[in-house]
Short mmCIF file of C-alpha atoms in Angstrom, two decimals:
data_model
loop_
_atom_site.label_atom_id
_atom_site.label_comp_id
_atom_site.label_asym_id
_atom_site.label_seq_id
_atom_site.Cartn_x
_atom_site.Cartn_y
_atom_site.Cartn_z
CA MET A 1 14.16 -13.42 15.22
CA ALA A 2 12.41 -10.04 15.19
CA ARG A 3 8.75 -9.96 14.91
CA LEU A 4 7.41 -8.81 11.78
CA PHE A 5 3.69 -8.37 12.29
CA CYS A 6 4.21 -5.51 14.79
CA ALA A 7 2.68 -2.74 13.26
CA ASP A 8 0.08 -2.20 10.16
CA PHE A 9 0.14 1.06 8.51
CA HIS A 10 -2.56 -0.03 5.68
CA ILE A 11 -5.76 -0.02 7.62
CA HIS A 12 -8.83 1.27 6.18
CA THR A 13 -12.23 2.32 7.71
CA VAL A 14 -15.91 2.81 6.69
CA LEU A 15 -14.70 6.25 5.63
CA SER A 16 -13.10 4.72 2.44
CA GLY A 17 -16.43 4.05 1.16
CA HIS A 18 -15.95 0.26 0.07
CA SER A 19 -15.02 -1.29 3.55
CA SER A 20 -17.28 -3.58 5.67
CA PRO A 21 -19.90 -1.73 7.83
CA GLU A 22 -17.92 -3.25 10.67
CA ALA A 23 -14.87 -1.33 9.89
CA THR A 24 -15.78 1.40 12.30
CA PRO A 25 -12.58 3.35 13.52
CA THR A 26 -13.26 2.20 17.15
CA ALA A 27 -13.33 -1.46 15.77
CA MET A 28 -10.35 -1.49 13.64
CA LEU A 29 -8.31 -0.16 16.56
CA ALA A 30 -9.93 -2.96 18.99
CA ALA A 31 -8.62 -5.29 16.19
CA ALA A 32 -4.95 -3.83 16.36
CA LYS A 33 -5.34 -4.34 19.92
CA ALA A 34 -6.57 -8.05 19.68
CA ALA A 35 -3.73 -8.72 17.14
CA GLY A 36 -1.02 -7.54 19.59
CA LEU A 37 0.30 -4.87 17.54
CA GLU A 38 2.54 -2.20 18.87
CA ALA A 39 1.49 0.73 16.48
CA VAL A 40 -1.64 0.98 13.99
CA GLY A 41 -1.80 3.52 11.04
CA PHE A 42 -5.19 4.35 9.53
CA SER A 43 -5.00 5.13 5.76
CA ASP A 44 -8.15 5.95 4.40
CA HIS A 45 -8.41 6.71 0.75
CA VAL A 46 -7.73 10.42 -0.59
CA ILE A 47 -8.20 10.20 -4.23
CA PHE A 48 -10.36 13.16 -5.02
CA PRO A 49 -10.83 16.43 -3.17
CA GLU A 50 -13.90 15.70 -1.43
CA HIS A 51 -11.91 12.75 0.41
CA ARG A 52 -9.50 15.25 2.07
CA GLU A 53 -11.58 15.84 5.26
CA ARG A 54 -11.23 11.78 6.06
CA PRO A 55 -7.90 11.97 8.09
CA GLY A 56 -9.45 14.98 10.10
CA VAL A 57 -12.41 13.23 10.88
CA LEU A 58 -10.12 10.16 11.92
CA ARG A 59 -7.99 12.06 14.05
CA ARG A 60 -11.08 13.58 16.37
CA GLN A 61 -12.17 10.36 16.80
CA LEU A 62 -9.15 8.27 17.81
CA PRO A 63 -6.40 8.86 20.63
CA GLN A 64 -2.71 9.17 19.84
CA GLN A 65 -2.11 6.09 22.16
CA ALA A 66 -4.70 3.26 23.30
CA ASP A 67 -3.80 0.54 25.63
CA GLY A 68 0.06 0.96 24.58
CA ILE A 69 -0.67 1.02 20.92
CA ARG A 70 0.49 4.15 19.11
CA VAL A 71 -2.03 5.22 16.93
CA TYR A 72 -0.85 7.37 13.29
CA ILE A 73 -3.42 8.87 11.08
CA GLY A 74 -2.21 8.89 7.33
CA CYS A 75 -3.95 8.40 4.19
CA GLU A 76 -3.69 6.45 1.06
CA ALA A 77 -2.98 8.65 -1.88
CA ASP A 78 -2.98 7.91 -5.59
CA VAL A 79 -1.10 8.80 -8.50
CA VAL A 80 -4.33 9.58 -10.68
CA SER A 81 -2.61 10.15 -13.87
CA PRO A 82 0.74 10.18 -15.34
CA THR A 83 1.35 13.63 -14.29
CA GLU A 84 -1.06 14.11 -11.35
CA ILE A 85 -1.06 12.93 -7.73
CA SER A 86 -4.25 13.47 -5.54
CA ILE A 87 -2.46 15.15 -2.82
CA ASP A 88 0.28 17.94 -2.49
CA ALA A 89 2.93 18.65 -0.31
CA ALA A 90 0.94 21.05 1.75
CA PHE A 91 -1.75 18.48 2.61
CA ALA A 92 0.93 15.73 3.35
CA LEU A 93 2.20 17.69 6.19
CA THR A 94 -1.24 17.46 7.61
CA VAL A 95 -1.13 13.54 8.03
CA ASP A 96 1.46 11.51 9.91
CA TYR A 97 2.41 9.52 6.91
CA VAL A 98 1.44 9.06 3.15
CA LEU A 99 1.04 5.65 1.55
CA MET A 100 0.67 6.38 -2.29
CA SER A 101 -1.31 3.72 -4.89
CA ALA A 102 0.46 3.62 -8.41
CA SER A 103 -1.84 0.84 -9.32
CA HIS A 104 -5.16 1.91 -8.86
CA LEU A 105 -5.99 2.14 -12.87
CA TYR A 106 -9.71 1.52 -12.92
CA VAL A 107 -11.06 3.69 -10.16
CA PRO A 108 -13.68 6.04 -12.10
CA GLY A 109 -12.69 9.77 -12.46
CA THR A 110 -8.86 8.75 -12.42
CA ASN A 111 -7.14 9.17 -15.99
CA HIS A 112 -4.98 6.01 -16.85
CA PRO A 113 -4.71 4.91 -20.51
CA THR A 114 -5.29 1.49 -19.97
CA ALA A 115 -7.08 0.54 -23.35
CA GLY A 116 -5.39 -2.17 -25.20
CA MET A 117 -2.71 -2.64 -22.56
CA ASP A 118 -1.19 -6.27 -22.25
CA ALA A 119 0.77 -7.30 -19.21
CA SER A 120 4.14 -5.95 -20.47
CA LYS A 121 2.68 -2.48 -20.99
CA MET A 122 0.87 -2.22 -18.05
CA ALA A 123 3.73 -3.50 -16.01
CA ALA A 124 5.99 -0.71 -17.47
CA TYR A 125 3.16 1.75 -16.88
CA ILE A 126 2.85 0.96 -13.05
CA LEU A 127 6.74 1.36 -12.90
CA GLU A 128 6.28 5.07 -14.48
CA LEU A 129 3.73 5.80 -12.04
CA MET A 130 5.78 4.23 -8.98
CA ASN A 131 8.87 6.47 -10.15
CA ARG A 132 6.31 9.37 -10.28
CA ALA A 133 5.46 8.70 -6.40
CA ILE A 134 8.96 8.32 -5.46
CA GLU A 135 9.85 11.41 -7.07
CA SER A 136 7.20 13.36 -5.83
CA GLY A 137 8.72 13.55 -2.12
CA ILE A 138 5.83 13.02 -0.16
CA ALA A 139 5.25 9.16 -0.07
CA ASP A 140 6.54 7.37 2.53
CA ILE A 141 5.12 3.95 1.41
CA ILE A 142 4.24 2.53 -2.21
CA ALA A 143 1.14 0.64 -1.77
CA HIS A 144 0.38 -2.89 -3.04
CA PRO A 145 2.86 -2.57 -6.20
CA PHE A 146 1.52 -4.53 -9.09
CA GLY A 147 -1.78 -5.30 -7.52
CA VAL A 148 -4.46 -3.67 -9.59
CA PRO A 149 -7.91 -3.95 -8.41
CA GLY A 150 -10.45 -4.79 -10.90
CA SER A 151 -8.07 -5.56 -13.71
CA GLU A 152 -8.19 -8.85 -15.79
CA ILE A 153 -4.48 -8.88 -15.61
CA ARG A 154 -3.28 -10.10 -12.26
CA PHE A 155 -0.42 -9.56 -9.89
CA PRO A 156 1.42 -12.83 -11.10
CA GLU A 157 1.26 -11.92 -14.77
CA LEU A 158 2.39 -8.40 -14.24
CA VAL A 159 5.37 -9.41 -12.03
CA GLU A 160 6.37 -12.14 -14.87
CA ALA A 161 6.22 -9.56 -17.53
CA VAL A 162 8.16 -6.73 -15.83
CA ASP A 163 11.31 -5.60 -17.11
CA ARG A 164 14.06 -6.61 -14.33
CA ASP A 165 16.29 -3.70 -15.05
CA ALA A 166 13.49 -1.29 -15.21
CA LEU A 167 12.24 -2.73 -11.78
CA MET A 168 15.61 -2.12 -10.41
CA ARG A 169 15.94 1.44 -11.59
CA MET A 170 12.64 1.94 -9.71
CA ALA A 171 13.73 0.39 -6.39
CA GLU A 172 17.13 2.03 -6.18
CA PRO A 173 15.97 5.52 -5.80
CA ALA A 174 13.21 4.18 -3.57
CA ALA A 175 16.09 2.75 -1.51
CA ARG A 176 18.06 6.37 -1.36
CA LYS A 177 14.98 8.43 -0.63
CA GLY A 178 13.84 6.25 2.05
CA VAL A 179 10.38 5.36 0.40
CA ALA A 180 9.13 1.80 1.56
CA LEU A 181 7.76 -0.95 -0.88
CA GLU A 182 4.59 -2.41 0.67
CA LEU A 183 4.66 -6.22 1.09
CA ASN A 184 1.14 -7.50 1.51
CA PRO A 185 1.49 -10.97 3.02
CA ALA A 186 -1.72 -11.97 1.03
CA PHE A 187 0.24 -11.86 -2.34
CA VAL A 188 2.96 -14.11 -0.43
CA ALA A 189 0.27 -16.59 0.48
CA TRP A 190 -1.31 -16.61 -2.89
CA VAL A 191 1.64 -16.98 -5.29
CA PRO A 192 4.63 -17.51 -2.99
CA ASP A 193 7.40 -17.91 -5.77
CA ILE A 194 6.47 -15.01 -7.73
CA ALA A 195 5.98 -12.66 -4.90
CA GLY A 196 9.20 -13.86 -3.26
CA TRP A 197 11.02 -13.11 -6.41
CA LEU A 198 9.60 -9.44 -6.50
CA PHE A 199 10.36 -8.76 -2.75
CA GLN A 200 13.73 -10.29 -2.94
CA ARG A 201 14.64 -7.88 -5.69
CA PHE A 202 13.51 -4.88 -3.69
CA MET A 203 15.63 -5.99 -0.80
CA GLU A 204 18.36 -6.41 -3.18
CA ALA A 205 18.19 -2.88 -4.16
CA GLY A 206 18.33 -1.91 -0.47
CA ALA A 207 14.70 -0.81 -0.35
CA LYS A 208 12.69 -0.86 2.90
CA LEU A 209 9.45 -3.07 2.82
CA ALA A 210 6.76 -2.11 4.80
CA ILE A 211 4.34 -5.13 5.62
CA GLY A 212 0.79 -3.90 5.58
CA SER A 213 -2.63 -5.88 5.65
CA ASP A 214 -4.87 -3.53 3.24
CA ALA A 215 -7.64 -4.32 5.77
CA HIS A 216 -10.92 -3.26 5.14
CA VAL A 217 -12.56 -5.56 8.07
CA PRO A 218 -11.45 -6.12 11.40
CA GLY A 219 -10.55 -9.56 11.09
CA SER A 220 -7.72 -8.55 8.48
CA VAL A 221 -5.83 -5.90 10.83
CA GLY A 222 -2.44 -7.16 11.45
CA CYS A 223 -2.41 -9.59 8.79
CA ARG A 224 -4.39 -12.02 10.42
CA GLY A 225 -6.47 -14.54 8.73
CA PRO A 226 -5.71 -17.58 6.43
CA GLU A 227 -5.52 -15.34 3.35
CA TYR A 228 -2.10 -13.99 4.74
CA ALA A 229 1.33 -15.86 4.55
CA SER A 230 2.77 -16.19 8.26
CA GLU A 231 5.76 -14.51 9.67
CA ALA A 232 7.76 -17.69 9.47
CA GLN A 233 6.98 -17.98 5.60
CA LEU A 234 8.03 -14.25 5.28
CA GLN A 235 11.14 -15.01 7.30
CA ALA A 236 11.90 -18.16 5.11
CA MET A 237 12.02 -15.88 2.13
CA GLY A 238 14.65 -13.52 3.57
CA VAL A 239 12.62 -10.50 4.99
#
């Protein structure tokens, strides 16, 4: 079978602000080599204007090739409100790829109407933001769908509450436009049945999946560690 964990395009460094002090660019690149990756992508957060220098800083520090590993510099942008995205098309052209989160609902300084939301309302709202990201034309990958840091409503509750028809109406345009939906194997390890149902729906719609670790420490690069499902588990799920 084809190897699934050959690239990781969701890697953060100390530039993201909340990563481990060990997550220097060179340490994360060394971890990618240790994981046997063929390609690695750095995607530090670009949520506010002052973050826009981060990809340039990384580009100056890292080579395009390192011991046979292709090195890409991207960013993790955000849908920061129902009508606003943290980067524009001009900025997107300055990076190799754009991860875009539609679920950072509790980041200070963003503008999301989360008060009083139950699981159904939050799931519907995340779908609205994901559609906004897909329609923007600048997102290559939608990061951690239905994974909402800082929320009391967790990934399993949101997936169970989502309207299936609305989910497919989001995934089908993603498939047409070539926008991948991120599969973090940690969610599969945590709730295999629920995560399996979600990602099978994405595949049913014809959408691409991008396997990413969301690593903030060197030991997570390449989806290593006990918190991640194995390649065999993902293949058994039909990935």
